[in-house]
Short mmCIF file of C-alpha atoms in Angstrom, two decimals:
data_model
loop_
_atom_site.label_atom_id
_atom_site.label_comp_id
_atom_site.label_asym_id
_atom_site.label_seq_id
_atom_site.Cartn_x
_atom_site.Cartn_y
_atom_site.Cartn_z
CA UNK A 1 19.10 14.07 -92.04
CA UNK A 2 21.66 15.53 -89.37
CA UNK A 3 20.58 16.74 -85.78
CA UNK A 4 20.68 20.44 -86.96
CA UNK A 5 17.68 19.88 -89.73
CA UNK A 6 15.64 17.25 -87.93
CA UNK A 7 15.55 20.08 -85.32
CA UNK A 8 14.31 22.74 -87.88
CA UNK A 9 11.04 21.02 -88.88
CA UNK A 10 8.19 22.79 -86.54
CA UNK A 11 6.10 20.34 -84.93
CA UNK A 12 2.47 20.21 -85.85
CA UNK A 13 0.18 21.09 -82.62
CA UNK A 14 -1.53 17.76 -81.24
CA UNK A 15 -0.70 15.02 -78.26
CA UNK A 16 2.76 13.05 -78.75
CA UNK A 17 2.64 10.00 -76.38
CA UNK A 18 6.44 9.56 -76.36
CA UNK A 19 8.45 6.53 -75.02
CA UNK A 20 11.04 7.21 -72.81
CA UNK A 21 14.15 4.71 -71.69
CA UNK A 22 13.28 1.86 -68.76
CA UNK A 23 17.08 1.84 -67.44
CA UNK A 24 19.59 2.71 -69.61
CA UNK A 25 18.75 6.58 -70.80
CA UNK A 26 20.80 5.79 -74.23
CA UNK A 27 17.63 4.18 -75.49
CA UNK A 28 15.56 6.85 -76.63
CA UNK A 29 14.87 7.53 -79.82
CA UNK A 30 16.15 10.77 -82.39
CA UNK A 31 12.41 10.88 -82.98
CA UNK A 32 11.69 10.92 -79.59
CA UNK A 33 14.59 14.06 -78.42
CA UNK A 34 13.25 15.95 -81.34
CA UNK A 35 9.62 16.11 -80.19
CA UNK A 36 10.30 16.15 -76.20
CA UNK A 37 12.84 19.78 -77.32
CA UNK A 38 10.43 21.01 -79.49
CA UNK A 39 7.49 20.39 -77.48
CA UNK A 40 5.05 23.50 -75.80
CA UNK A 41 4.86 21.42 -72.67
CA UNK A 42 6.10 17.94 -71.61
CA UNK A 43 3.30 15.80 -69.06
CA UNK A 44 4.99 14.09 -66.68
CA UNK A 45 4.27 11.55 -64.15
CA UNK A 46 7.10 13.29 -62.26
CA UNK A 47 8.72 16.09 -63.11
CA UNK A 48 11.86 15.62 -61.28
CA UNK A 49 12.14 11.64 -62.79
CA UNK A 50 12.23 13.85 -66.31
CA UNK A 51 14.35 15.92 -65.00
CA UNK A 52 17.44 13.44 -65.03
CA UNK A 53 16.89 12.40 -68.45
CA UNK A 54 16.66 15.98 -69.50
CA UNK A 55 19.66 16.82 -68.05
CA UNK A 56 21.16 14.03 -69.85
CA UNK A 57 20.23 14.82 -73.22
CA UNK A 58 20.05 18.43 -72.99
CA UNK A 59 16.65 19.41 -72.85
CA UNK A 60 15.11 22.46 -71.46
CA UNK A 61 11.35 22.02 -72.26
CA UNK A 62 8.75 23.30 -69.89
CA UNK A 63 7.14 20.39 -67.97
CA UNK A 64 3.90 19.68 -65.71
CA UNK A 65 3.25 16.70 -63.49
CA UNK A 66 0.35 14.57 -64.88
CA UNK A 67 -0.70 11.45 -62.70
CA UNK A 68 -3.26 9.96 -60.76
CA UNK A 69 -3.74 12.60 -58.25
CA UNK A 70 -4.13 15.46 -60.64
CA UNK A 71 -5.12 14.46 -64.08
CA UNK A 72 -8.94 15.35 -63.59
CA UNK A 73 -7.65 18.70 -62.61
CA UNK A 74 -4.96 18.66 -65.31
CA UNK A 75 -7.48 17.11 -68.26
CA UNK A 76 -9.31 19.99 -69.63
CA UNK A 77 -6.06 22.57 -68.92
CA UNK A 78 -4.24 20.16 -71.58
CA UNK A 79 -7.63 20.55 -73.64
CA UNK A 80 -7.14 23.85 -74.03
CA UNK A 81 -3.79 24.15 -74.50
CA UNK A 82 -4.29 21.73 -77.74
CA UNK A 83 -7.38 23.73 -78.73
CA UNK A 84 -5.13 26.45 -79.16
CA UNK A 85 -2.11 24.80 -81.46
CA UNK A 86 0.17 23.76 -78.73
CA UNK A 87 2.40 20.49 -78.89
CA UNK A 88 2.48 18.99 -76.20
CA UNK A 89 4.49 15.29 -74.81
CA UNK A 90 2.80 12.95 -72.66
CA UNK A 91 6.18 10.87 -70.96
CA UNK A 92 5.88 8.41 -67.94
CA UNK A 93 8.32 7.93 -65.71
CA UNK A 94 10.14 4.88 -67.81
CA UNK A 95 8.99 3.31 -70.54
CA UNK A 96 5.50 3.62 -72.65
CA UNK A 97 3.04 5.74 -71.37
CA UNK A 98 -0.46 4.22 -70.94
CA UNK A 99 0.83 0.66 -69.67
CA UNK A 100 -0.01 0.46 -66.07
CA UNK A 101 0.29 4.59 -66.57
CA UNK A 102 -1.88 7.40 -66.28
CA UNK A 103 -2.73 8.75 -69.56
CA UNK A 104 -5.74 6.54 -71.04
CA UNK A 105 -8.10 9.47 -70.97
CA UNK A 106 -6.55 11.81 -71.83
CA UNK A 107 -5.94 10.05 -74.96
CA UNK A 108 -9.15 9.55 -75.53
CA UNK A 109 -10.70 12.74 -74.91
CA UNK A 110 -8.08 14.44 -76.92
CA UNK A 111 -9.13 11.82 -79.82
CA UNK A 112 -13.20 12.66 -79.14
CA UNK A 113 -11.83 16.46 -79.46
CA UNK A 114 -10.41 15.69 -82.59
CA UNK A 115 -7.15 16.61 -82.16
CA UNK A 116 -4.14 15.08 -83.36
CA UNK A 117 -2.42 12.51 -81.55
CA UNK A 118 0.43 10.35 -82.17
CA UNK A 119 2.64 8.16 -80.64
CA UNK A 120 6.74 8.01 -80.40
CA UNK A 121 7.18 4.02 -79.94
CA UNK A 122 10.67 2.93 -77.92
CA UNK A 123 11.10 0.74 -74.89
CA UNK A 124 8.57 -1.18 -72.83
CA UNK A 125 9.48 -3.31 -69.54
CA UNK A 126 6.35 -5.72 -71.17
CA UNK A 127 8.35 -6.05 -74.64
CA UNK A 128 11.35 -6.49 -73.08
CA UNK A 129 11.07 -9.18 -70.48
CA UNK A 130 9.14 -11.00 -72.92
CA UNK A 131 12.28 -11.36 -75.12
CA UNK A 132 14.39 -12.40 -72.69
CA UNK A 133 12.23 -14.97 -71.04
CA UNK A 134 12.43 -17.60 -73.42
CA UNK A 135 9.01 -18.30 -73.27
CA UNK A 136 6.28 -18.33 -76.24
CA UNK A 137 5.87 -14.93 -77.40
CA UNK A 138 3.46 -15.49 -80.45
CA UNK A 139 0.60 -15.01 -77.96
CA UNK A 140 0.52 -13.66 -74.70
CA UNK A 141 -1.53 -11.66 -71.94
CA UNK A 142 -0.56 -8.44 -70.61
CA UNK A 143 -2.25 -9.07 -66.89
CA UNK A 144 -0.50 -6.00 -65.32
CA UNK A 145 -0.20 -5.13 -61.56
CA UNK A 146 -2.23 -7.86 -59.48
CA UNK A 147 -4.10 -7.48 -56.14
CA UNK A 148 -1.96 -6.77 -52.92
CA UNK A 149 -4.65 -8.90 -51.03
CA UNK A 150 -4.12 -12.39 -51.64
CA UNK A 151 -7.91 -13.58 -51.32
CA UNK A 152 -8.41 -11.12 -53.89
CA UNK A 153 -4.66 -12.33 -55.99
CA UNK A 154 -5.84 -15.63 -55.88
CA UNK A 155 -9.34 -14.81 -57.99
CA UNK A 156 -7.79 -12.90 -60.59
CA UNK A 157 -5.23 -16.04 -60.80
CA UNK A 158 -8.15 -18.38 -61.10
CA UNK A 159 -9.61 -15.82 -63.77
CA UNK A 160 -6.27 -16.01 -65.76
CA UNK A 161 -5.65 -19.56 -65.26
CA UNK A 162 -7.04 -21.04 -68.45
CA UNK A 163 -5.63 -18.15 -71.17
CA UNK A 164 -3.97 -20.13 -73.64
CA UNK A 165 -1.12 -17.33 -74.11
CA UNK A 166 2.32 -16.22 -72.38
CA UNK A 167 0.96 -14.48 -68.84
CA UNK A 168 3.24 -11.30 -68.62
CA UNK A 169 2.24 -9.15 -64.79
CA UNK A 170 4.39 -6.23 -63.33
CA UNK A 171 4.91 -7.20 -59.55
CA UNK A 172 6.39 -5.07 -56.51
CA UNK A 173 9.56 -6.42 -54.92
CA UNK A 174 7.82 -7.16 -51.43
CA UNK A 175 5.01 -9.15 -52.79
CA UNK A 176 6.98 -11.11 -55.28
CA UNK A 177 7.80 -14.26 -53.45
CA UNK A 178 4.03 -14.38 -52.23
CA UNK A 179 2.53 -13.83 -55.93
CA UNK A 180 5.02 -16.70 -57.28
CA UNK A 181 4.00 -18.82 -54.53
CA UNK A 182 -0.27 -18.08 -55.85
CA UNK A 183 0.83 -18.43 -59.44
CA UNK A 184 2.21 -21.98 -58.69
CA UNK A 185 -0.93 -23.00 -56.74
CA UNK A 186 -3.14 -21.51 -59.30
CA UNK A 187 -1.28 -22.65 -62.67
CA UNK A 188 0.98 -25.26 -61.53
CA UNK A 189 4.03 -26.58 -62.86
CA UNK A 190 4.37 -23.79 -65.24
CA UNK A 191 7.89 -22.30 -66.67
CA UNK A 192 8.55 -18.60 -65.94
CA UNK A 193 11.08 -16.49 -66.01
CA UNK A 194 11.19 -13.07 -63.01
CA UNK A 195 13.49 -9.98 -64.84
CA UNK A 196 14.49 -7.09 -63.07
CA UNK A 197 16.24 -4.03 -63.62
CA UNK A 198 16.24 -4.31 -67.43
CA UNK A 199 18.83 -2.62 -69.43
CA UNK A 200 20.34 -1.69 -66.16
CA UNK A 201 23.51 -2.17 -65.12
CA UNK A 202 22.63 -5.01 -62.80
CA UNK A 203 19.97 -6.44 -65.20
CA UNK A 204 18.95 -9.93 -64.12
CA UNK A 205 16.71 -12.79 -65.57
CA UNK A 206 15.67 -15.82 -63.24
CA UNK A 207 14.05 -18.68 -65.28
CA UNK A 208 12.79 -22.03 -64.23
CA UNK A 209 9.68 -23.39 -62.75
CA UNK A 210 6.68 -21.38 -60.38
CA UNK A 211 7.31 -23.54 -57.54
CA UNK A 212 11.49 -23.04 -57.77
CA UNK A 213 11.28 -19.65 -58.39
CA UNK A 214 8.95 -19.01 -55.03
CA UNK A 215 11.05 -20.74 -53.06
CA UNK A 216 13.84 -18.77 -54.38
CA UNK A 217 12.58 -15.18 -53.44
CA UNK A 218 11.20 -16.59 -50.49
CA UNK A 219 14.51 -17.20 -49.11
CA UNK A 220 16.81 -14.53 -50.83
CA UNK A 221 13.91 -11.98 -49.72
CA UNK A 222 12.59 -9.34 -51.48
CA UNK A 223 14.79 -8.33 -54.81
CA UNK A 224 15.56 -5.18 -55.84
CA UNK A 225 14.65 -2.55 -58.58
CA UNK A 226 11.28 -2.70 -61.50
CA UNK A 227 10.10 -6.37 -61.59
CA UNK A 228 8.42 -8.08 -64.38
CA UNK A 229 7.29 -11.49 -64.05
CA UNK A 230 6.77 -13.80 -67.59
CA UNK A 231 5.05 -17.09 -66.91
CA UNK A 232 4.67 -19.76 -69.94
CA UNK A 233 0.83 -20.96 -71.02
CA UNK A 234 -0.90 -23.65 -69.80
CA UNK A 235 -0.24 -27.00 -71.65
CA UNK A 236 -2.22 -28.13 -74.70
CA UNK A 237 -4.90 -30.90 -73.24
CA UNK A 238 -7.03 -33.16 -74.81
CA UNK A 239 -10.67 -32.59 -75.13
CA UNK A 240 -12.75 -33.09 -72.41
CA UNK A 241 -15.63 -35.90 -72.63
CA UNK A 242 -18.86 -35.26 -71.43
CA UNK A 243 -18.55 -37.94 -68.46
CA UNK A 244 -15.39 -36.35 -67.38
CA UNK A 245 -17.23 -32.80 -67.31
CA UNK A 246 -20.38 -34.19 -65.67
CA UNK A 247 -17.88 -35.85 -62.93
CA UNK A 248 -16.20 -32.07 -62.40
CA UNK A 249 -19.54 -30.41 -62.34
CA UNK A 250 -21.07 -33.05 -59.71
CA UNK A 251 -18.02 -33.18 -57.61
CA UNK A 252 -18.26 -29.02 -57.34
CA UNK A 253 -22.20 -28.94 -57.06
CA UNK A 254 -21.53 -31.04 -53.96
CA UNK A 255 -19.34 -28.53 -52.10
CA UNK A 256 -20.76 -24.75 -53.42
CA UNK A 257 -23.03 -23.52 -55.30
CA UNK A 258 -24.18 -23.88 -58.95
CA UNK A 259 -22.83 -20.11 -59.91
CA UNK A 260 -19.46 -20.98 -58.08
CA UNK A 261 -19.49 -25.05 -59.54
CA UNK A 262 -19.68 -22.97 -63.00
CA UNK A 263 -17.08 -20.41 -62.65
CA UNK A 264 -14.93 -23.53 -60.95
CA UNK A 265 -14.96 -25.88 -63.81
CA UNK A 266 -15.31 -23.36 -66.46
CA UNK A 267 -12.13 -21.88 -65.16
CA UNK A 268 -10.89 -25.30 -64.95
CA UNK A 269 -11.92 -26.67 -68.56
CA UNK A 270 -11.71 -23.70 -70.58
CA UNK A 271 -15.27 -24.43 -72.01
CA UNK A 272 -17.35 -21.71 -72.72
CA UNK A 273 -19.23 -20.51 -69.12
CA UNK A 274 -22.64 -20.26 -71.41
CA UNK A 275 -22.38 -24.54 -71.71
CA UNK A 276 -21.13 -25.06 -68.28
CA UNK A 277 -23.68 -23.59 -67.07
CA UNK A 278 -25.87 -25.39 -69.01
CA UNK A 279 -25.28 -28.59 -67.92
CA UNK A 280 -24.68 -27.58 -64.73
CA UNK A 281 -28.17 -26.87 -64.87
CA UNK A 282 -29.36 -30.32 -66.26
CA UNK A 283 -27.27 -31.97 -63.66
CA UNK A 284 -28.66 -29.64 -60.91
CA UNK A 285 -32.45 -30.33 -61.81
CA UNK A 286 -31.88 -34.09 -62.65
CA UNK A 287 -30.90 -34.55 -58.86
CA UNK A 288 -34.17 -32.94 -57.79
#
């Protein structure tokens, strides 16, 4: 089917949550250039971001900012606008919309609403540094942006630590030597792999070990461009005995409490928290 007659065919009214290109604005899909021109209204996280790529392609499509700051305000406009037969585009500013995005609710309400909505798959910074890290990839953990506060970092580390899957986070440039240096303390000596600027001209992939790669950005300072960080799972262990989690549990009972011993060795072991804290509790009552 040519341009011309992909271009005839009306869209029906609903919600298209359309991919749009992380870099390189050749990777967009005919799908995707067909709904954004023939569109009622394109939602944007911003408008003048949009802008560029419609310029590009040669699009002309009315658009409205939709983000964090307004999409309360913007929510039941959209409603409407679909309750009366309009198509309309939901677009971030690169990439999928909805991953580390605005757009989750409106999604859903538009779903409870029972309108149509569909989605326009194409390029994802998560999808894409996966492939390229040469890492595991039949498993793994989206874990998106984490804390700027590194008291705060450091828990949801802990929290992540046992996961048996491929640990994929998005990461700003000035925190990344900082985060690398956490994941290290937190998971070890895991492999990883830090990609930037994907399908960019000056697309980069830095793979080797947590501890190298922290010591890397912390003397090359902060990198530019989108970061995504890929970090390899934990290594298979043997089972843990019952001595050897009695000996964790006592050890941790000694220094905090028994809800922080649980969450310590639980987070350490893997083990379900429910008999962790079970035994925790035996332990804690025999020493009475």
């Amino acid at each position: 089917m040519s341009k011309a007659d992909r271009s005839l065919k009306p869209l029906a009214p609903g919600l298209y949550v359309t991919a749009t290109p992380i870099g390189n604005a050749s990777d967009i899909s005919l799908r995707a250039l067909d709904v954004l021109r023939g569109a009622d209204l394109v939602l944007c996280e911003d408008t003048r971001v949009t802008a560029k790529l419609f310029a590009i392609h040669g699009l002309d499509t009315k658009m409205a900012p939709y983000h964090d700051h307004n999409a309360a305000e913007m929510r039941p406009k959209v409603l409407r606008r679909l309750e009366a037969g309009e198509r309309i585009a939901l677009v971030s500013d690169a990439g999928t919309p909805l991953i580390s995005d605005p757009g989750y609710k409106l999604v859903r309400e538009a779903v409870d609403a029972g309108h149509h909505v569909t989605t326009l798959p194409g390029a994802s910074s998560v999808m894409a540094a996966l492939t390229l890290a040469a890492l595991p990839t039949d498993r793994f953990f989206f874990a998106g942006f984490l804390s700027a506060k590194q008291e705060a970092r450091k828990k949801e580390l802990a929290d992540l630590a046992a996961i048996p899957a491929t640990l994929v986070f998005l990461e700003s440039a000035n925190r990344l030597a900082a985060s690398l240096a956490d994941m290290s303390a937190s998971f070890g000596s895991r492999e990883a792999a830090v990609a930037r600027e994907l399908t960019k001209r000056f697309e980069e992939v830095r793979r080797g070990s947590l501890k190298d790669l922290a010591a890397q950005y912390e003397e090359a300072g902060a990198p530019k461009g989108e970061i995504v960080v890929v970090v390899g799972p934990p290594a298979a262990r043997a089972p843990l005995c019952a001595h050897e989690v009695d000996a964790m549990l006592e050890n941790a009972l000694k220094r905090t409490s028994l809800k922080d011993a649980v969450a310590e060795v639980t987070t350490m072991t893997g083990l379900p928290r429910r008999d962790v804290y079970a035994r925790a509790l035996a332990l804690s009552e025999s020493g009475e």
